[in-house]
């Protein structure tokens, strides 16, 4: 299937109208104030630089509770102080004519007790897992996790709802529920990490129950057309595995389809870990899931402008989220539109630090 849409044709993601389809992906940068996970002025400048008129920014992964923390310097939306600190960031993005949604996040087992107030990280089931969290001592092996009791799960749903309410108060245009990349909701979705025998384990209908409950709770606050979901089918990142990803994620897409979401955001298996790109793979996951999801689909996965345009022309996706290129090119949409060369990115400055590698990348200036 092909169409006449381009990267720079308009698009409606539910109630969020865009003038182009170059989306800024959610990017963990760990520049929030470490005392309280509070966003700051440096973050405001960073987002304002990358706000293009009529475009969409998906905010960085933002924790919904203290027990959901896994990366020191990641912002939160579980206190009123955090909510208030997001307001000038959202206002700066809006002043540039762009839209911004908050990505709601609980890391689950990918955490350390020094980040969770001394509590053991929580997960779907206790299975062997070797990961790292970002602590005051740098990248540190995770603490042993414990499985959530059935009676505790409603409190997790409430945490997402509370964060969604604060996102609304902060002025965001919507929220994205992070159910990808091996974090808590993904730990429930995939059977390599979910060995439960209660109503949240076993069949995919049960394993998807927590995600659906979170979606429904957040939709109650935001209404139709302003909630998105991010999935990562077939990803092994953060120790994930699943026995039948194709069928399971098709079920998830179908279950989400009737809930009037703004979009489905799909991380492609062409991404291996956080860096390597499997050459030759198109937007295979997004193309497959869009047949089971009755709404717009965004693909992410190391695409360049040419590949992104090709996937949109083929009708495989409706928009493409760019990550590393947006880090190094605050004016990425205009560079892609006019075919200008891109700044290279510096991986050494991706996580934590100061303005270097964060707000000091130059926009294009003609010689």
XYZ file of C-alpha atoms in Angstrom, residues 210-359:
150
model
C -1.981 -4.431 33.771
C -1.277 -2.397 30.633
C -4.979 -2.254 29.767
C -5.868 -1.217 33.315
C -3.278 1.560 33.168
C -4.535 2.727 29.766
C -8.130 2.809 30.962
C -7.221 4.713 34.130
C -5.199 7.289 32.204
C -7.913 7.681 29.546
C -10.382 8.508 32.300
C -8.248 11.563 33.055
C -7.249 12.591 29.536
C -10.233 11.503 27.473
C -10.126 10.153 23.948
C -7.382 10.957 21.491
C -4.657 12.183 23.860
C -3.115 8.935 25.147
C -0.468 6.951 23.274
C 1.248 3.638 24.057
C 4.803 2.564 23.274
C 5.580 -1.120 22.587
C 8.764 -2.951 21.573
C 7.860 -6.317 19.993
C 10.710 -8.835 19.672
C 13.149 -6.680 21.651
C 15.619 -8.439 23.926
C 16.706 -5.190 25.597
C 16.872 -5.332 29.413
C 16.812 -9.120 29.343
C 13.406 -9.529 27.699
C 12.171 -12.619 25.877
C 8.824 -13.981 24.744
C 7.758 -17.307 23.274
C 5.327 -15.930 20.658
C 5.854 -12.205 20.166
C 4.001 -12.002 16.866
C 0.700 -13.342 18.179
C 1.001 -11.736 21.596
C 1.676 -8.218 20.371
C -1.052 -8.527 17.755
C -3.417 -9.273 20.627
C -2.144 -6.218 22.516
C -2.622 -3.994 19.455
C -6.171 -5.294 19.020
C -6.961 -4.764 22.713
C -5.720 -1.175 22.466
C -7.482 -0.521 19.177
C -10.932 0.023 20.615
C -9.789 2.502 23.234
C -9.618 5.670 21.091
C -5.900 6.195 21.598
C -3.996 8.993 19.912
C -1.412 6.577 18.497
C 0.594 3.386 18.882
C 4.366 3.943 19.068
C 6.403 0.901 17.980
C 10.114 0.342 18.567
C 11.395 -1.688 15.639
C 13.519 -4.839 16.077
C 16.075 -3.221 13.733
C 17.360 -1.670 16.978
C 19.606 -4.045 18.934
C 20.196 -2.727 22.427
C 20.431 1.035 22.355
C 22.764 1.505 19.414
C 23.226 -1.166 16.762
C 21.010 -1.105 13.688
C 20.148 -4.304 11.854
C 20.608 -3.284 8.231
C 17.888 -4.001 5.708
C 14.966 -4.252 8.112
C 12.070 -1.922 7.332
C 9.320 -0.950 9.789
C 8.275 -4.586 10.050
C 6.753 -4.443 13.537
C 4.836 -1.223 12.933
C 3.581 -2.491 9.584
C 2.374 -5.719 11.197
C 0.689 -4.091 14.186
C -1.049 -1.354 12.192
C -3.188 -4.097 10.628
C -4.486 -4.827 14.137
C -4.659 -1.291 15.527
C -7.276 1.107 14.265
C -5.324 4.325 14.609
C -2.106 6.157 13.716
C 1.200 4.325 14.140
C 4.596 5.888 14.877
C 7.758 3.867 14.223
C 11.109 4.355 15.966
C 14.370 2.606 15.290
C 17.366 4.502 13.964
C 15.727 5.738 10.757
C 17.223 8.478 8.647
C 15.159 10.929 6.629
C 15.195 8.863 3.439
C 14.116 5.668 5.217
C 11.430 7.525 7.147
C 9.966 8.992 3.987
C 9.986 5.579 2.316
C 8.074 3.970 5.207
C 5.450 6.727 5.123
C 5.119 6.507 1.341
C 4.650 2.744 1.557
C 1.855 3.331 4.065
C 3.647 1.243 6.687
C 3.607 4.050 9.280
C 2.077 7.476 9.780
C 5.047 9.193 11.442
C 8.628 8.415 12.448
C 10.290 9.198 15.773
C 13.940 10.240 15.656
C 16.235 9.910 18.660
C 19.990 10.340 18.319
C 19.673 12.667 15.327
C 17.401 14.923 17.401
C 19.984 14.948 20.189
C 22.633 16.368 17.875
C 20.379 18.450 15.622
C 17.945 20.733 17.446
C 16.710 21.881 14.027
C 16.320 18.344 12.664
C 12.967 18.852 10.877
C 14.264 21.778 8.829
C 17.480 19.912 7.999
C 15.501 16.892 6.785
C 13.145 19.108 4.802
C 15.975 20.852 2.961
C 18.478 17.994 2.763
C 21.110 19.674 4.921
C 23.910 17.614 6.507
C 23.470 16.501 10.112
C 25.677 17.148 13.139
C 27.278 13.975 14.502
C 26.202 12.944 17.998
C 28.493 12.307 20.966
C 27.463 9.152 22.835
C 29.735 10.004 25.768
C 27.402 12.864 26.720
C 24.071 11.060 26.282
C 23.483 10.284 29.968
C 23.952 12.838 32.731
C 26.272 15.799 32.846
C 25.689 19.422 31.988
C 25.080 21.549 28.897
C 27.876 19.858 26.955
C 26.333 17.474 24.446
C 22.904 18.674 25.537
C 22.156 22.292 24.674
